[in-house]
Short mmCIF file of C-alpha atoms in Angstrom, two decimals:
data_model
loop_
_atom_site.label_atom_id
_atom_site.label_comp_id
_atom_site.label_asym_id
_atom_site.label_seq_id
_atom_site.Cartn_x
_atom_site.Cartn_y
_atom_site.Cartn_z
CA UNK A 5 0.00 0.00 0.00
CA UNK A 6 3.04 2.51 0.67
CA UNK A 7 4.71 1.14 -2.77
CA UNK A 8 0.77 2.92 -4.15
CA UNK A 9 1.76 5.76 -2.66
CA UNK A 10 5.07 6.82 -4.49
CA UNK A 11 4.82 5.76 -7.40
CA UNK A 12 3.80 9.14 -9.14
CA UNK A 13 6.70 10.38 -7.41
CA UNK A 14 9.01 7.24 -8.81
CA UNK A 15 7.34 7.96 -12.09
CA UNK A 16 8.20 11.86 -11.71
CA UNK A 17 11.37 10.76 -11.04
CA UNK A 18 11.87 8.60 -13.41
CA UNK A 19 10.69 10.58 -16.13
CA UNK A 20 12.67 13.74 -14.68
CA UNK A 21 16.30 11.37 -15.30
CA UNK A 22 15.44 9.99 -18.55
CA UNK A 23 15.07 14.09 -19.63
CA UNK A 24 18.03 14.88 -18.10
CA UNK A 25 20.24 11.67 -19.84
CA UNK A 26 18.78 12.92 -23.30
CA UNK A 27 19.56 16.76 -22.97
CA UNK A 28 23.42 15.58 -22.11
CA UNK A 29 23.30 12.95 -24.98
CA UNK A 30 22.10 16.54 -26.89
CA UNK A 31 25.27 18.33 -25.65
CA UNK A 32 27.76 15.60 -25.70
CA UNK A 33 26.69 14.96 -29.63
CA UNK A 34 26.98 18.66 -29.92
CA UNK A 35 30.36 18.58 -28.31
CA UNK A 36 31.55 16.30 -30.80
CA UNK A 37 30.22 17.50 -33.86
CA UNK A 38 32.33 21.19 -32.93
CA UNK A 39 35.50 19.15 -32.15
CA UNK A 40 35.33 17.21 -35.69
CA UNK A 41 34.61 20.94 -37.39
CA UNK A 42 37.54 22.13 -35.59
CA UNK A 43 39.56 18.64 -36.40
CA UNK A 44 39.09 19.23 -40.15
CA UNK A 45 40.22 22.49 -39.82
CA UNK A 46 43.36 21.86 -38.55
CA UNK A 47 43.75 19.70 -41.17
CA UNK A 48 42.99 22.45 -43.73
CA UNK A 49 45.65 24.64 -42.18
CA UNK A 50 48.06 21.67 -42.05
CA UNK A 51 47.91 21.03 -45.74
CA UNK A 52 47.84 24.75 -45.98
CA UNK A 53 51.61 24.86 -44.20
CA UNK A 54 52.62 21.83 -46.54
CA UNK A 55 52.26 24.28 -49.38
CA UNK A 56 53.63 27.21 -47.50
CA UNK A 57 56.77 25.15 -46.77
CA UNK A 58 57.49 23.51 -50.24
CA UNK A 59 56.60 27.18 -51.66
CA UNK A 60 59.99 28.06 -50.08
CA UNK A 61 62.17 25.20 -51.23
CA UNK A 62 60.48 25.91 -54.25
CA UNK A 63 61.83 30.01 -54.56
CA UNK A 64 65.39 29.06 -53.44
CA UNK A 65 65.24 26.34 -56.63
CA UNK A 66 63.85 28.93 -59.05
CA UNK A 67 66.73 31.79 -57.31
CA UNK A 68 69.37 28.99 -58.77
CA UNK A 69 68.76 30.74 -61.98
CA UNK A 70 70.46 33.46 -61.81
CA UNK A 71 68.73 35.47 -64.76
CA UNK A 72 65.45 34.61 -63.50
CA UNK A 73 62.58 37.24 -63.29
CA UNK A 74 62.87 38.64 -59.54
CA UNK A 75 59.69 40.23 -59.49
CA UNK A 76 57.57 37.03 -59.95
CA UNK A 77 59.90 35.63 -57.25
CA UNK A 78 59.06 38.76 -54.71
CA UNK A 79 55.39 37.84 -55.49
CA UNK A 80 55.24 34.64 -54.49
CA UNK A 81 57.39 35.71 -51.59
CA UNK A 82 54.85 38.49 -50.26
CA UNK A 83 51.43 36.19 -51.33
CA UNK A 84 53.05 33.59 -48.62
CA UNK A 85 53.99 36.03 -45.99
CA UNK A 86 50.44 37.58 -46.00
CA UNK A 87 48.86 34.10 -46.36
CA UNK A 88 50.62 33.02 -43.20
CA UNK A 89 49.71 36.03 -41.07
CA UNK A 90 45.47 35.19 -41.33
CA UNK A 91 44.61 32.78 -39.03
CA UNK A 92 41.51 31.71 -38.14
CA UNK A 93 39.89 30.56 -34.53
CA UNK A 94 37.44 27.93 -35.96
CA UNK A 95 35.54 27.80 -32.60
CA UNK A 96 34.54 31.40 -33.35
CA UNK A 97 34.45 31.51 -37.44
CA UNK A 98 32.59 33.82 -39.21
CA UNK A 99 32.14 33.91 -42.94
CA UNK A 100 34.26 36.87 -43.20
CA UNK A 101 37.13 35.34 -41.60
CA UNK A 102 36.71 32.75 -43.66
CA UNK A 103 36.81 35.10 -47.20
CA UNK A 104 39.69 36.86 -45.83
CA UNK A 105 41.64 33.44 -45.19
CA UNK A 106 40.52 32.23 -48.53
CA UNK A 107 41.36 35.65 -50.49
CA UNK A 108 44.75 35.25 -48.85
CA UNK A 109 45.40 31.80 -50.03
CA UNK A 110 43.91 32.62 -53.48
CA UNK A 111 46.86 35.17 -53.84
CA UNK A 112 49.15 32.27 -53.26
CA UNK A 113 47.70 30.42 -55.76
CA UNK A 114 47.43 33.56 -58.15
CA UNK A 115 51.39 33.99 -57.91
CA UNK A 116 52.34 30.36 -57.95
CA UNK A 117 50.57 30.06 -61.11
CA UNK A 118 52.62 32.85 -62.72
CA UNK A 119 55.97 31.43 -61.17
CA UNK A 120 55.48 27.89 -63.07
CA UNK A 121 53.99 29.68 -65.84
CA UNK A 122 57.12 31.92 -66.35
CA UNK A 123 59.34 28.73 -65.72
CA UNK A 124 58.22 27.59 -69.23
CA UNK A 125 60.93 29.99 -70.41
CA UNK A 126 63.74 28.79 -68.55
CA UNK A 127 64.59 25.28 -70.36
CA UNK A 128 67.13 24.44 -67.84
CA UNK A 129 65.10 25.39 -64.80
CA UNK A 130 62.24 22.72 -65.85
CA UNK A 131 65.06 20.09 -66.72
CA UNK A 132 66.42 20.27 -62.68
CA UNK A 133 65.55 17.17 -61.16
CA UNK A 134 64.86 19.23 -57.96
CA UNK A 135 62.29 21.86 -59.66
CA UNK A 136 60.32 18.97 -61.27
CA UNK A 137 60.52 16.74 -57.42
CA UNK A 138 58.65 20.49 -55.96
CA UNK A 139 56.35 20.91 -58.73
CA UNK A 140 54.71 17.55 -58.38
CA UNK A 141 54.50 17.86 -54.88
CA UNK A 142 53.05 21.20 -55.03
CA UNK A 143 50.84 19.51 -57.23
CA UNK A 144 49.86 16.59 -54.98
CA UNK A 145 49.76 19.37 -51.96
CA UNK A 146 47.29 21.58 -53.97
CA UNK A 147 45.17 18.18 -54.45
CA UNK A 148 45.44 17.47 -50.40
CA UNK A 149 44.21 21.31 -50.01
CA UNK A 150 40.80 20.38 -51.82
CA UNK A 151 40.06 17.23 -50.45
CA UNK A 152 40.85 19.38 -46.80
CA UNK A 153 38.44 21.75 -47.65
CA UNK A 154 35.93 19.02 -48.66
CA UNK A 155 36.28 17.11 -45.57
CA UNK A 156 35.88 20.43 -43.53
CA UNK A 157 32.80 22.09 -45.51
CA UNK A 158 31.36 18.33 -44.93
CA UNK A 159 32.00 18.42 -41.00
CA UNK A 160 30.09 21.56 -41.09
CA UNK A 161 27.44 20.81 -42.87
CA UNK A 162 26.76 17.82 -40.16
CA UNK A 163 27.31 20.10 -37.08
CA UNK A 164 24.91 22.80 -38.56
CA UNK A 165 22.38 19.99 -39.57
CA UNK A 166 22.72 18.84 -35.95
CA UNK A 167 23.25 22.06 -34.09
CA UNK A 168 20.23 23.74 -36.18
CA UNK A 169 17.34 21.40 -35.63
CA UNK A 170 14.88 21.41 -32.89
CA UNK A 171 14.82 19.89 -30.64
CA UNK A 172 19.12 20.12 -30.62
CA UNK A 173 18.65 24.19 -30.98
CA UNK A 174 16.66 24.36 -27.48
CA UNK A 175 19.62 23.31 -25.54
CA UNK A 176 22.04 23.84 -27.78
CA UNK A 177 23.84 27.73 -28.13
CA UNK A 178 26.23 26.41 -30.97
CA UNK A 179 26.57 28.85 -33.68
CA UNK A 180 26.16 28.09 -37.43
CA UNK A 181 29.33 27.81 -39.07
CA UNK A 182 30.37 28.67 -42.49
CA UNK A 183 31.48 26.65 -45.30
CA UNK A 184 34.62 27.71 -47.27
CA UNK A 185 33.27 29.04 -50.54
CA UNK A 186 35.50 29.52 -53.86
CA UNK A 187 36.95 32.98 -54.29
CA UNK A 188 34.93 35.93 -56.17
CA UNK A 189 35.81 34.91 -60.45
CA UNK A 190 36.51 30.85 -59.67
CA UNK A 191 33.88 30.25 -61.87
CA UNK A 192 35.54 31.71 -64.80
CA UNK A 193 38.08 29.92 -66.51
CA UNK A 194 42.11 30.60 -66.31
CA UNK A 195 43.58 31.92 -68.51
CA UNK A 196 47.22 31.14 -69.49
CA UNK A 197 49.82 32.76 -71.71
CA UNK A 198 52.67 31.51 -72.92
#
């Protein structure tokens, strides 16, 4: 007859833990949905750094020619430096931290592209064993860089599905994150001259 008694209570109680064991399953899923955002994103700055590194073997290579333009040299030179100096909290992202990291790396890609395009005039230059060993790593590296970006626009696109939907967004105060987007004029084709 006591057991009669409690039992709303037990049920209350009951009820009242199984809540409370869902809202943390909420958070802890939440929890790890920012932490693999953030985990691809270190791995777009690490590829990022790959590049930045074999950009420099890659100018002392080219400077072994000694009549070799300067000026598309001091390019690629300043697009790095400036590349390096954005960084990017991706706890706290906002699109337009994201554009300005992107714009930055874009310029890195701008002036590579005119480096190994002006290379084509230097015969011995593309004959070194040690130019050719750079450029198809910087190829490779450039190939790393999209499939870093992929993984990281795909980790956000499963926190903000998560983070986003109700009944996640009640007890959830996650912000939406941004995906990395393709510079302004990606769309149009390059054009190269020889």
């Amino acid at each position: 007859m006591n057991f009669r008694r409690f039992l709303p209570w037990i049920i209350v109680i009951g009820l009242i833990v199984i809540i409370a064991f869902w809202v943390i399953g909420i958070k802890n899923t939440g929890l790890q949905k920012n932490q693999a955002v953030n985990k691809e994103w270190g791995n777009v700055e690490t590829t990022y750094q790959r590049r930045n590194d074999l950009i420099g073997n890659l100018v002392n290579t080219v400077k072994g020619a000694a009549d070799f333009e300067k000026s598309t040299l001091t390019a690629v030179v300043e697009a790095r430096a400036k590349a390096t100096s954005v960084t990017i909290d991706p706890s706290n992202v906002t699109p337009e931290q994201l554009n300005a990291f992107n714009q930055a790396q874009s310029g890195v890609s701008s002036a590579l592209s005119r480096l190994l395009v002006t290379v084509e005039k230097y015969p011995d230059l593309k004959a070194n064993q040690n130019f050719l060993d750079l450029q198809r790593e910087l190829a490779s590296t450039e190939n790393q860089i999209l499939t870093a970006r992929t993984r990281f626009n795909e980790a956000v696109q499963d926190y903000n599905n998560y983070v986003l939907a109700t009944p996640q967004n009640w007890f959830l105060s996650y912000p939406e994150k941004p995906f990395f987007k393709s510079v302004a004029g990606a769309d149009k084709p390059v054009e190269v001259k020889f």
